[in-house]
Coordinates of C-alpha atoms and ligand atoms in Angstrom, one line a residue:
X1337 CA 57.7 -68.9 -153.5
X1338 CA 57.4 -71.5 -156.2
X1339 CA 55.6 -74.6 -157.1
X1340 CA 55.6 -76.9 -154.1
X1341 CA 55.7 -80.2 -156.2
X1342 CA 59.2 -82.2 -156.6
X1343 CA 59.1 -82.0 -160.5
X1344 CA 58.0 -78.3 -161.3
X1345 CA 56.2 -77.5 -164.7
X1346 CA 58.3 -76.5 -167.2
X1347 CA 57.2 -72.6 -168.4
X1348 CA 58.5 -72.6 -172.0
X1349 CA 60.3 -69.7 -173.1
X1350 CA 58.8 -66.9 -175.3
X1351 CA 61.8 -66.6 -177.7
X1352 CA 60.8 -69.6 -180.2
X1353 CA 64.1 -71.0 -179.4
X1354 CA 62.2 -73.9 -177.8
X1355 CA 59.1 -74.2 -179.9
X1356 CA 59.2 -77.5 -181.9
X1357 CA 61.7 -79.2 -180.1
X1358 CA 62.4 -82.8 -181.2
X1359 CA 62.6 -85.7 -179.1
X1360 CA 65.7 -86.3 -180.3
X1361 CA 66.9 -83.0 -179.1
X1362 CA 65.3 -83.0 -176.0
X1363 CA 66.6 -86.4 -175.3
X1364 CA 70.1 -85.2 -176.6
X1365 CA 69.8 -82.0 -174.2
X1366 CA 69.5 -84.9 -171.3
X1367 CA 73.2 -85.9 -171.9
X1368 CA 76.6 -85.1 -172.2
X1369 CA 77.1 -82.5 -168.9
X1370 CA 80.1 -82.9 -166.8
X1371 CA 79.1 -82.9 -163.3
X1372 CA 80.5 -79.8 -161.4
X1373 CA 79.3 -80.1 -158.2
X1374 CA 82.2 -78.1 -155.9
X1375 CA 83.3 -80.9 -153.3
X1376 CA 85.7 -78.4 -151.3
X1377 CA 84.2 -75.3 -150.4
X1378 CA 84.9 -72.9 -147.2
X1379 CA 82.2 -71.0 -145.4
X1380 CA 81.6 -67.7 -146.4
X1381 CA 83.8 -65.1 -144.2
X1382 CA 80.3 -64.0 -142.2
X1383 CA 78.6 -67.3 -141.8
X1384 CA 80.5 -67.4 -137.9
X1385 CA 78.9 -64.3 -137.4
X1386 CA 75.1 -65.3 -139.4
X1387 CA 75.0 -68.3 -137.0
X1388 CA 75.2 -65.4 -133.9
X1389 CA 73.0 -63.7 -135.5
X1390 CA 70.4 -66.6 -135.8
X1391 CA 70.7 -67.3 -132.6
X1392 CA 70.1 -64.0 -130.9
X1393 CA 66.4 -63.9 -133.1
X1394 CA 65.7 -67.4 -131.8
X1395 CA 66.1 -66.7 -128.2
X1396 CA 64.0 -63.3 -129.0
X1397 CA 60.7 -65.8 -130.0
X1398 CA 61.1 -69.0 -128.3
X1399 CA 58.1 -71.2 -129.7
X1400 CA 57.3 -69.6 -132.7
X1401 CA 58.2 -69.7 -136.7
X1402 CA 60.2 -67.4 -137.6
X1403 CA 59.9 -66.4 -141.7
X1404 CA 62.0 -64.2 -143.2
X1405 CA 62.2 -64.0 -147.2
X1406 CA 64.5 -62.7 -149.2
X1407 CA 62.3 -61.2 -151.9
X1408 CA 61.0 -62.0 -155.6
X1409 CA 62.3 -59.9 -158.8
X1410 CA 60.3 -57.5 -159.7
X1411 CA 58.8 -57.4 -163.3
X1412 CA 59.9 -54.6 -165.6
X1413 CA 58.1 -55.7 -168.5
X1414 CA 57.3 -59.0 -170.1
X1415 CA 60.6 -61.0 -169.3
X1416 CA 62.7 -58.2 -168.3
X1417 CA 63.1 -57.7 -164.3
X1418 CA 64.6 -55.4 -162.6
X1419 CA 67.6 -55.7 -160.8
X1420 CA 67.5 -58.2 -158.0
X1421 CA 68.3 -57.0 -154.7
X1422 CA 67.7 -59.4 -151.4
X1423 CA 65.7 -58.3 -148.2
X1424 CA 68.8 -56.7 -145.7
X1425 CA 67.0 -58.7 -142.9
X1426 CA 67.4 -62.2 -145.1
X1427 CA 71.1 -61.3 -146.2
X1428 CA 71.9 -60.6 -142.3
X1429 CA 70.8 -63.9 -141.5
X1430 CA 72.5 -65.7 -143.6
X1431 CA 74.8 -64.1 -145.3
X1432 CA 73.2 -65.6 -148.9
X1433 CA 71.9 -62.8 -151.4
X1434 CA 69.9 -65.3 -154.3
X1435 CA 66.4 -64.4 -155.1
X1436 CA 63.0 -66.4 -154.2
X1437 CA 64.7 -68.1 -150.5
X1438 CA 63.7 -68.3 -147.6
X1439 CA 65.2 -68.2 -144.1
X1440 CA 62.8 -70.4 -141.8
X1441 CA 63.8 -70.8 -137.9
X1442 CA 61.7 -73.6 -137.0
X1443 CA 60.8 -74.1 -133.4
X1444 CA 62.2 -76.9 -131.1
X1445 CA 60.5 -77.4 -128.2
X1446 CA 60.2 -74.9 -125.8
X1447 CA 63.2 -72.9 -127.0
X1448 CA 65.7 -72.8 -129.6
X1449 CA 65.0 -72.9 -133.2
X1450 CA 66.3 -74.9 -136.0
X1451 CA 67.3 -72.7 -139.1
X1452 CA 66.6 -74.1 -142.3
X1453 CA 67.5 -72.2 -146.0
X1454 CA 65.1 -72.6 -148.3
X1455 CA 66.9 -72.2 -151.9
X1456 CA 66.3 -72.7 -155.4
X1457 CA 69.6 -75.2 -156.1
X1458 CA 70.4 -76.7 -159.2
X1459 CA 68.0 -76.8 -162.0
X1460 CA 67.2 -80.3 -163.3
X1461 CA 68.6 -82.0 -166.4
X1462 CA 66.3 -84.7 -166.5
X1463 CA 63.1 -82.9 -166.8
X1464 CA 64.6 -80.4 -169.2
X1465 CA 63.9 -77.8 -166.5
X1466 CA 68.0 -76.4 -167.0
X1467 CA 67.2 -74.9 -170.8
X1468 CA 63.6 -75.2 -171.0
X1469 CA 62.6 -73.2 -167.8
X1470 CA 62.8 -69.4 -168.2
X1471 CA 65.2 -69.2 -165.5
X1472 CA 66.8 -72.7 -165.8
X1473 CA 70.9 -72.3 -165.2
X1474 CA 71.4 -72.5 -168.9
X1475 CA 70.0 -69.0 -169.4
X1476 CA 70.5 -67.3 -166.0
X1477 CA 74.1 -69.0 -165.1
X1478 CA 74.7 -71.7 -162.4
X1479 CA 73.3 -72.0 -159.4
X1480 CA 74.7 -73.7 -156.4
X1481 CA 73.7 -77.0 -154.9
X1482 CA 71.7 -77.2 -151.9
X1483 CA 74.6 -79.4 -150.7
X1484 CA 77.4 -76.7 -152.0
X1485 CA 75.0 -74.1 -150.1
X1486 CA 75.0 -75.6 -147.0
X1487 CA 78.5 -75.8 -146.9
X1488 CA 79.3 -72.1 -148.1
X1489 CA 76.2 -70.7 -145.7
X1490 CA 77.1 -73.4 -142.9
X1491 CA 73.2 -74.0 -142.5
X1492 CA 70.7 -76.9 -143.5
X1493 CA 69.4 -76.0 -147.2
X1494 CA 66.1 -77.6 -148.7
X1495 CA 64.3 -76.9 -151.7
X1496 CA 62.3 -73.8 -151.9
X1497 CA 59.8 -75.7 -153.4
X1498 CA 59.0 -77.9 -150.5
X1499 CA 58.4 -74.7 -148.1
X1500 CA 54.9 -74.8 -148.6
X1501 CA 54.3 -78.3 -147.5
X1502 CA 57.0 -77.3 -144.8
X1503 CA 55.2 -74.4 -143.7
X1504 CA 51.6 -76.2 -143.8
X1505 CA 53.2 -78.9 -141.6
X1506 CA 54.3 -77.3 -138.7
X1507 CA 51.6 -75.9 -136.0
X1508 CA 53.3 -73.1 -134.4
X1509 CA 52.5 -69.7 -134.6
X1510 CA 54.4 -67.4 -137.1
X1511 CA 55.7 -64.5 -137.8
X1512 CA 56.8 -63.2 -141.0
X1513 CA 58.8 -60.7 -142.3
X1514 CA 56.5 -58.8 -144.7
X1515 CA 56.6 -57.4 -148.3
X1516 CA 59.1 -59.0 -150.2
X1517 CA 57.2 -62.3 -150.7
X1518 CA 53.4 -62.4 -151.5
X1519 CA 53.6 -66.1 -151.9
X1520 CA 55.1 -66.9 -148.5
X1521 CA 52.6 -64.6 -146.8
X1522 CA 49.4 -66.2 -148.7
X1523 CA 50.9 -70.1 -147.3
X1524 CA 51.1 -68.3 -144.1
X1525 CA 47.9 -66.9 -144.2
X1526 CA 45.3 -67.3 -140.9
X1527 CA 48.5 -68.2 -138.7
X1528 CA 50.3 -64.2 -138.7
X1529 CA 49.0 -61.1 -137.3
X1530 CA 49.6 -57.6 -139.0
X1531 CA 50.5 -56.6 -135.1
X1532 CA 52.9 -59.4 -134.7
X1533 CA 54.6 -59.2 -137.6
X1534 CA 55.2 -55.7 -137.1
X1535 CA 56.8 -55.9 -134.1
X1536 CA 58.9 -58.7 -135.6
X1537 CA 60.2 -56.2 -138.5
X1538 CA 61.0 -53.9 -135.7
X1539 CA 62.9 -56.3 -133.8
X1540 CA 64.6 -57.5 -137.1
X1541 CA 65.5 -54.1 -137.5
X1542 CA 66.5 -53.4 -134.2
X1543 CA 69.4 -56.9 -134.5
X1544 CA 71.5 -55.1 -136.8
X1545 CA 72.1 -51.5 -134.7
X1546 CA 75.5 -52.4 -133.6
X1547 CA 78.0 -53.8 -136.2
X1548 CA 80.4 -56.7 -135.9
X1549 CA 83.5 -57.0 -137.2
X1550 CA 82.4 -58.2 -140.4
X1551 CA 80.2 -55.5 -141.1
X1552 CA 82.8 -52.5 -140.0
X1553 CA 85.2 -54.1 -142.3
X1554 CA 82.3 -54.4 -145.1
X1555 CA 82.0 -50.2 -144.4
X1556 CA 85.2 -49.6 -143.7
X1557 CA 86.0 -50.8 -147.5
X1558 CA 82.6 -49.7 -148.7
X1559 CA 84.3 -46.2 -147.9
X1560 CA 87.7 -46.6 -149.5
X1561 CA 86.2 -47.9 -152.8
X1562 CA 84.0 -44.5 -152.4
X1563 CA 86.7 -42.6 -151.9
X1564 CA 88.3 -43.8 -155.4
X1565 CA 85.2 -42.9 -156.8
X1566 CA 85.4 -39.6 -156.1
X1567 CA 88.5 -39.5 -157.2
X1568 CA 87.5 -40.7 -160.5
X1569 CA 84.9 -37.9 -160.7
X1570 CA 87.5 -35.4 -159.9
X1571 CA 89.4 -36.4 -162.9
X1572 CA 86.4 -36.0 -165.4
X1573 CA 85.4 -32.6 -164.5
X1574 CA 86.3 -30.2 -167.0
X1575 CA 87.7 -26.9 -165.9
X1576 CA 87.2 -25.0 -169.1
X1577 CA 83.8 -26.7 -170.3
X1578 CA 80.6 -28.0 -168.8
X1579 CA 80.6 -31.5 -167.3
X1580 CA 77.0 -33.1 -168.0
X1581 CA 75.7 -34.4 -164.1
X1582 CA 75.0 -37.9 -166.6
X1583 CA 78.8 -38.4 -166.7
X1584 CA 79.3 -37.5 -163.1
X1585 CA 76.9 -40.1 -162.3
X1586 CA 78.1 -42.6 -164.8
X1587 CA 81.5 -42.3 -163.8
X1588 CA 81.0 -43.2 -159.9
X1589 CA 78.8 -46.0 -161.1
X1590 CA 81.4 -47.4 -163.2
X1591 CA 83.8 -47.8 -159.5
X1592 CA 80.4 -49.0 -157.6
X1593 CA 80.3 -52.1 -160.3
X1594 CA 84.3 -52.2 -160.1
X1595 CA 84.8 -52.9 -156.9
X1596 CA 81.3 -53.5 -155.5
X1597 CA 78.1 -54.5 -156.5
X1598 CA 76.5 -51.4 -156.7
X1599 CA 75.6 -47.9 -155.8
X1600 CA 73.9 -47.9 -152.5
X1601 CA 71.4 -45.7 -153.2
X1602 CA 70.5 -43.0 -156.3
X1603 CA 73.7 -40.9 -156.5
X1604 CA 73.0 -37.3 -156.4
X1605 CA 75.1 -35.5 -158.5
X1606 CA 73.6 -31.9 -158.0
X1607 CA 75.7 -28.8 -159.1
X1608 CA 74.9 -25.0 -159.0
X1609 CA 71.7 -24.3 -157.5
X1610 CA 70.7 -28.5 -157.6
X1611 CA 72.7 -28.8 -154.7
X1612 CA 70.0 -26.9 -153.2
X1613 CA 67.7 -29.8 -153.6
X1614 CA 67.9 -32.4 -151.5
X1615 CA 67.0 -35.7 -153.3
X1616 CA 68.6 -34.5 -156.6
X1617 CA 68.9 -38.0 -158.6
X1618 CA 67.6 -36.5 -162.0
X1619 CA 71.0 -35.2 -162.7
X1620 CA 70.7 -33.7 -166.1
X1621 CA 72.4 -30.4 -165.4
X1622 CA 75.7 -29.6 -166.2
X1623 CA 78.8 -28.3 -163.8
X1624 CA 80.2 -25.3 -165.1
X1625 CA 83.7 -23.9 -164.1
X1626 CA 82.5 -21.5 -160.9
X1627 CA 80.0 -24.3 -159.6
X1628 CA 80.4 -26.1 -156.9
X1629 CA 79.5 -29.7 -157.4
X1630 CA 77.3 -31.9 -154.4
X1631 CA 78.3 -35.2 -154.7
X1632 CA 76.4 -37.8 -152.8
X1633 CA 77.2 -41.1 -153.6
X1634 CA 78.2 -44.7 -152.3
X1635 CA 79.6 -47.9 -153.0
X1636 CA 78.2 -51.1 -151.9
X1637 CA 80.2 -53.9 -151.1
X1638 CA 79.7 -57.7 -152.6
X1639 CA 78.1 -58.4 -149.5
X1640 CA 75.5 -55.1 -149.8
X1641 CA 76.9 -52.4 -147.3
X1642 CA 76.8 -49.2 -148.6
X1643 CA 79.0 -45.8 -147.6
X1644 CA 77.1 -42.5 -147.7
X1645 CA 79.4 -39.8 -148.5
X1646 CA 79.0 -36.4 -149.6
X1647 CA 81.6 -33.9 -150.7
X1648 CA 80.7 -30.6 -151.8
X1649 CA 83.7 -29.3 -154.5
X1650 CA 84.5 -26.5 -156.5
X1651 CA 83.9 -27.3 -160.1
X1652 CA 87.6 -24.8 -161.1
X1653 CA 89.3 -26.3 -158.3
X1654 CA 89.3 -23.2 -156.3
X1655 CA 86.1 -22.2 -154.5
X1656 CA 85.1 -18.0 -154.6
X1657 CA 85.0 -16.2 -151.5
X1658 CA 81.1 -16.3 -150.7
X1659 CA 81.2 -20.2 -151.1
X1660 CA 84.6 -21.0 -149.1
X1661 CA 82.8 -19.1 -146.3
X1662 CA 79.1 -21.3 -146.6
X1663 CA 81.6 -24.3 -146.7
X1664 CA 83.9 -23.6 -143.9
X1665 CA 80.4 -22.9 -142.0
X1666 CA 79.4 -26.4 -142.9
X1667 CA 82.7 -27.8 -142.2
X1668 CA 83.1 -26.2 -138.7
X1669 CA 78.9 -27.4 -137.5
X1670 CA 80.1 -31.0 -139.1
X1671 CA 83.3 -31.0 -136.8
X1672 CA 80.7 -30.1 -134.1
X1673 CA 78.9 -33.1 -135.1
X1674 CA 81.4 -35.7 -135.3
X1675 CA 82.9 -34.4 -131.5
X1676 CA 79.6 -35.8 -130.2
X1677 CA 79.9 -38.9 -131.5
X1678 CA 80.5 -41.8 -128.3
X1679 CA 79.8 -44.3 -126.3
X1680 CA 76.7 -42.9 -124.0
X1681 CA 75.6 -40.3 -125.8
X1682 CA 72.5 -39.6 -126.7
X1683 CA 71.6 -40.7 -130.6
X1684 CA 70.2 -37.0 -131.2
X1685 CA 73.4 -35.1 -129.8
X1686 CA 75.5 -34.8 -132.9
X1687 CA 72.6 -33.3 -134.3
X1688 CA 72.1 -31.0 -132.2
X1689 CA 75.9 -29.7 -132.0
X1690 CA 75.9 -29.5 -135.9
X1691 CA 72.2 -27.6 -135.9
X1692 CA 73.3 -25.3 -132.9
X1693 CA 76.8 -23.7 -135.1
X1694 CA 74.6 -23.7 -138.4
X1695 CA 72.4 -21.2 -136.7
X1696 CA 75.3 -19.5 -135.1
X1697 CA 77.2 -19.1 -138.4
X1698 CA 73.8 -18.0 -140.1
X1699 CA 73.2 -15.9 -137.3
X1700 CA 76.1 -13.8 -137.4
X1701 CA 75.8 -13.2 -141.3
X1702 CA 72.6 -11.0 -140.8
X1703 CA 69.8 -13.8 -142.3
X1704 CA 67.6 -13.2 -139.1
X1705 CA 67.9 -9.5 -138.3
X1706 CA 68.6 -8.7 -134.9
X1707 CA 67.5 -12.0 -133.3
X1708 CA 70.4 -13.6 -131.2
X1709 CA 71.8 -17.3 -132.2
X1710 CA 70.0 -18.6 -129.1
X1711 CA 66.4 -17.0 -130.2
X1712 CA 67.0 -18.5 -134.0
X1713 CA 67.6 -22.2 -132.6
X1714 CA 64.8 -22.2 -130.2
X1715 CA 62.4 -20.6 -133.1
X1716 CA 64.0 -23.0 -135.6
X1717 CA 64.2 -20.5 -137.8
X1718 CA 67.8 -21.5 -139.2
X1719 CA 66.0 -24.8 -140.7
X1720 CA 64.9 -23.4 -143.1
X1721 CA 68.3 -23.4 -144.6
X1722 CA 69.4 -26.4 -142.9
X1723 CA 66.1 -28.5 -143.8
X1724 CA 67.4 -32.0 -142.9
X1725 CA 68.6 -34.1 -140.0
X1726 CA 71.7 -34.5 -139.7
X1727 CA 72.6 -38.1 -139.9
X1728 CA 71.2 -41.7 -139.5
X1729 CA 72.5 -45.3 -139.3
X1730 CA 74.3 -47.3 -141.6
X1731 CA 75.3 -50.5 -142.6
X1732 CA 72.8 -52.7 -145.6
X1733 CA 70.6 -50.4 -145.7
X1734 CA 71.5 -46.5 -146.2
X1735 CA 69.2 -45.6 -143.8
X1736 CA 70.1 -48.4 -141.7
X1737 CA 67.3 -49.9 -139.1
X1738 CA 64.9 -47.1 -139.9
X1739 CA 62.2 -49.3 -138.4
X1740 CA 63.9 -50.3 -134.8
X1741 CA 62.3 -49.3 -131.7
X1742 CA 62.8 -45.2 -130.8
X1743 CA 64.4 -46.0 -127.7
X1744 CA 67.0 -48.2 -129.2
X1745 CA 67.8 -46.1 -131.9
X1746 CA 66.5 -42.0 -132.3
X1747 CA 65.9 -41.7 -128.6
X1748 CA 68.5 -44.2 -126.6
X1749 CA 72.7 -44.0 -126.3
X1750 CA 75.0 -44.7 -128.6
X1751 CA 76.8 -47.7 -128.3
X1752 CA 79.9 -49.0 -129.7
X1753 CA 79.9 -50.8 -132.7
X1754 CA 77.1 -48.4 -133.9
X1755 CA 77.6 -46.5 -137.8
X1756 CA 76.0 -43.4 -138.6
X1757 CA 76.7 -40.7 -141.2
X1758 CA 77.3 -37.1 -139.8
X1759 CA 75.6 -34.6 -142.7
X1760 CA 74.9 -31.0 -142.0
X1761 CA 74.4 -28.9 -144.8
X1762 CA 72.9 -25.1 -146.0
X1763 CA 71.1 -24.9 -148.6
X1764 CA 69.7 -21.3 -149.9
X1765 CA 67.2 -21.8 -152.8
X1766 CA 67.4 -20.2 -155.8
X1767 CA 64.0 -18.6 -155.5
X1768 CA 64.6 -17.2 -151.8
X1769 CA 64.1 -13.6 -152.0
X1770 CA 65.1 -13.4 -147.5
X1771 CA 68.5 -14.1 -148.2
X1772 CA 71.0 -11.6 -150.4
X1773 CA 70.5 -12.6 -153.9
X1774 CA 74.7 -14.0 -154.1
X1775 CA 73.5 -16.8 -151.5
X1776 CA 71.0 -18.1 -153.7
X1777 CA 71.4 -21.3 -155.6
X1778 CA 74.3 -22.0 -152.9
X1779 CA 74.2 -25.8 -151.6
X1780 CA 76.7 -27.2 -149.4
X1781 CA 76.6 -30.4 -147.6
X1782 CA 79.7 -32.7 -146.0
X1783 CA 78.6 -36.3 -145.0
X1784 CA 80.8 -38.4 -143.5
X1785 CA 80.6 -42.3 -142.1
X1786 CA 81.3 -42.4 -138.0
X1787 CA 82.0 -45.5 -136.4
X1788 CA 81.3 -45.4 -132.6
X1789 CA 84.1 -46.6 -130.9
X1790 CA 85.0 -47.6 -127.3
X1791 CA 86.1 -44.3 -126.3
X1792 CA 84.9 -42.1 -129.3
X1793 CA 84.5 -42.5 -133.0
X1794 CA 86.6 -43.1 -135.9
X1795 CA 85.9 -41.5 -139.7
X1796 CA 85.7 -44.3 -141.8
X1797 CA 85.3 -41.7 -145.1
X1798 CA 88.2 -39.8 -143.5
X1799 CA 89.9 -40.8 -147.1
X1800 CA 88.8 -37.5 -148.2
X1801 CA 89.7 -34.4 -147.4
X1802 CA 87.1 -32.1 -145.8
X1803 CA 88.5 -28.7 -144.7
X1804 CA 88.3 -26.4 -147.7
X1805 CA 91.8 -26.1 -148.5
X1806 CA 92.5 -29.7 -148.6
X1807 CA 89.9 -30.1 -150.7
X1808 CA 91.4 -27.2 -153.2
X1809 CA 95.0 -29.3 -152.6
X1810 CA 93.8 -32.5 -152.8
X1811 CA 91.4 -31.9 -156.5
X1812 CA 94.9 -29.5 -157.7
X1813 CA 97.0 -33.2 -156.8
X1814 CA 93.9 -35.6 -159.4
X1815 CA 94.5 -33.3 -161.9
X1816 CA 98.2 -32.8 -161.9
Ligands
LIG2320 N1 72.3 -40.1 -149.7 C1 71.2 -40.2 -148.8 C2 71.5 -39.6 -147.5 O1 72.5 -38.9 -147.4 O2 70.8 -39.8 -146.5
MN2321 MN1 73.1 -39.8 -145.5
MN2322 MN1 74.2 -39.1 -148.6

């Protein structure tokens, strides 16, 4: 949140560029600026479906305000900040991803709600505020109008500077959607409950299980663009010499700012034995020829959805015997997986399917002595290869609505609509003296992106080849 007055103080900048300036150029700075304001703008493609959206939260909290920021930068040192990204819950609502705004559903009466933007618009020319502010428009880039913003969000947009008087002026009790603005929550202070706003980040969380159309389009591309990333990192890996993990890396982030805004999450570009460990973002290892490379990584969209796709490939092209046979195991429990996908069933099932064949497959290569598949699963024992879960949501966040209600989500159905990733993977450590030693430093994982459908589910990351020998074809096809 910023300064509640009209005319905001102007915070010089640090660079001397604006130390001893003139009155002449100040006044000079006043004039001379074409007006730009955009008189013909359409709604964005998901403000039909933010409106929905809206409206399902206000009938949720009749009488109360409903808050929900979209977040502040956060400072990497002096001037620098790091890269801006907006509260999932805030861009959900309204479809607008700016910094420092604030989505307000005001209360009418005894139900409904009237939703308000609060924005930073235009930065003024007659104060000065446009080059002499450190984030006027003449340093960051233009902004839109609150009147070019209402028309591209297709909601009422104030200025985020009045919010405070705003806030102070209404009675009702609030909720607000915590940690992403410190300001907000101090002008809300006395009026919120840590309890209540909880449950209100639950619910928030809860709003965006099932996908509309928007949002399966948003994955479904999300996916293709990861796809041609992949594809990309196919192409750069040498066959005769090392491939630094830095380049792997580099290379899929080069597609994510292509055709998206970004990489969803740390990519994991893990090969040899760092596919063995599971949050592997430090990548500086190298592939070698007779590696097989874990690649995690995913694209998100403009509009911040993010695919979750892993792909475990042979560095040469071809994989050796011992790790076609982990793979095909992994394969075969993710097939498993993915079958239990639909409509009705239980959230946990496809984890369960892919955990049951892991322990099978590991089972029947001699890991657990004479104990039958059945005795290892009930033990648990197989998980210690296996170590994760074996999927979660999807959609803004990577681990999509991690804070809904259990029974909605990890302990209800699945429903139509829904997105989850299907993962399984084995992973023998390096330093595992219980399995033979040419098992160790093996990782494999396949992760794909499952859309619940009406009768089943459809593989939105089915753009690239899983079974091992597609894989072999489809790497020998990159590199001609
Ligand atoms: N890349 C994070 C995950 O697979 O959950
Ligand atoms: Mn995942
Ligand atoms: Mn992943």
């Amino acid at each position: 949140m910023t300064d509640p007055t009209a005319t905001p103080p102007i915070k010089y900048r640090k660079n001397g560029l604006t130390r001893g300036v003139t009155e002449e150029l100040a006044e000079s700075m006043k004039h001379g600026w074409a007006d730009t304001e955009r008189h013909e703008l359409e709604p964005i493609p998901q403000a039909a479906h933010t409106a929905r959206r809206r409206a399902e939260l206000s009938a949720a909290y009749p009488g109360e305000l409903l808050v929900v920021p979209s977040g502040n930068p956060k400072v990497r040192a002096n001037d620098s900040d790091y890269a801006f990204r907006p509260s999932s819950d805030y861009v959900y609502l309204t479809g607008d991803l700016t910094q420092d705004a604030v989505l307000v559903l005001e209360p009418t009466g005894e139900s409904g709600h009237l939703a308000v933007a609060y924005l930073r618009g235009r930065s003024s020319v007659d104060n000065g505020e446009f080059w002499l502010d450190n984030h006027g428009e003449l340093w960051d880039g233009r902004r839109n109008s609150l009147t070019e913003n209402e028309r591209l969000l297709g909601l009422p947009c104030r200025d985020v500077r009045t919010l405070a008087a705003d806030l102070a002026a209404s009675t009702a009790p609030a909720r607000v959607l915590r940690r992403h603005d410190a300001g907000v929550e101090s002008a809300l202070e006395g009026r919120t409950t840590a309890e209540r706003d909880a449950e209100f980040e639950v619910h928030l969380s809860g709003l965006r299980l099932v996908k509309d159309e928007f949002e399966i389009a948003e994955l479904r591309f999300a996916c293709e663009a990861t796809a041609r990333g992949f594809e990309d990192v196919v192409r750069v890996l040498g066959t005769d010499a090392p491939t630094p993990e830095r380049l792997i890396e580099g290379t899929f982030f080069v597609r994510a700012r292509l055709e998206g805004n970004d990489i969803g999450y740390g990519t994991i570009a893990a090969a040899g034995p760092h596919a063995t460990t599971l949050h592997w973002v430090r990548n500086d290892g190298q592939a070698r020829p007779g590696d097989l490379l874990l690649l995690d990584a995913g694209v998100e969209t403009n509009r911040l959805y993010t695919a979750d796709v892993t792909r475990t490939i042979p560095v040469s092209g071809r994989f050796g015997e011992l790790q076609r046979k982990v793979y095909d195991a992994v394969f075969d429990a993710q097939e498993a997986g993915i079958a239990a996908v639909r409509p009705g069933a239980d959230f946990r099932d496809f984890h369960h399917a892919a955990q049951r064949r892991l322990a099978e497959h590991l089972t029947s290569w001699g890991l657990f002595g004479d104990l039958s598949a059945d005795k290892v699963y009930e033990l648990g024992l197989h998980r210690r290869f296996t170590l994760a879960g074996t999927g979660h949501m999807l959609g803004l966040d990577v681990h999509d609505c991690a804070h809904s209600r259990t029974e909605e989500h990890v302990d209800g159905p699945l429903k139509a609509g829904m997105v989850l990733t299907v993962e399984p993977g084995i992973y023998f450590q390096e330093n595992d003296l219980t399995v033979p030693e040419e098992y160790r430093g093996i990782g494999v994982r396949i992760e794909d992106d499952i859309l619940v459908t009406e009768d089943g589910n459809e593989n939105l990351s089915a753009g690239l080849p899983r079974r091992s020998d597609e894989v072999e074809a489809w790497m020998a096809g990159l590199r001609g």
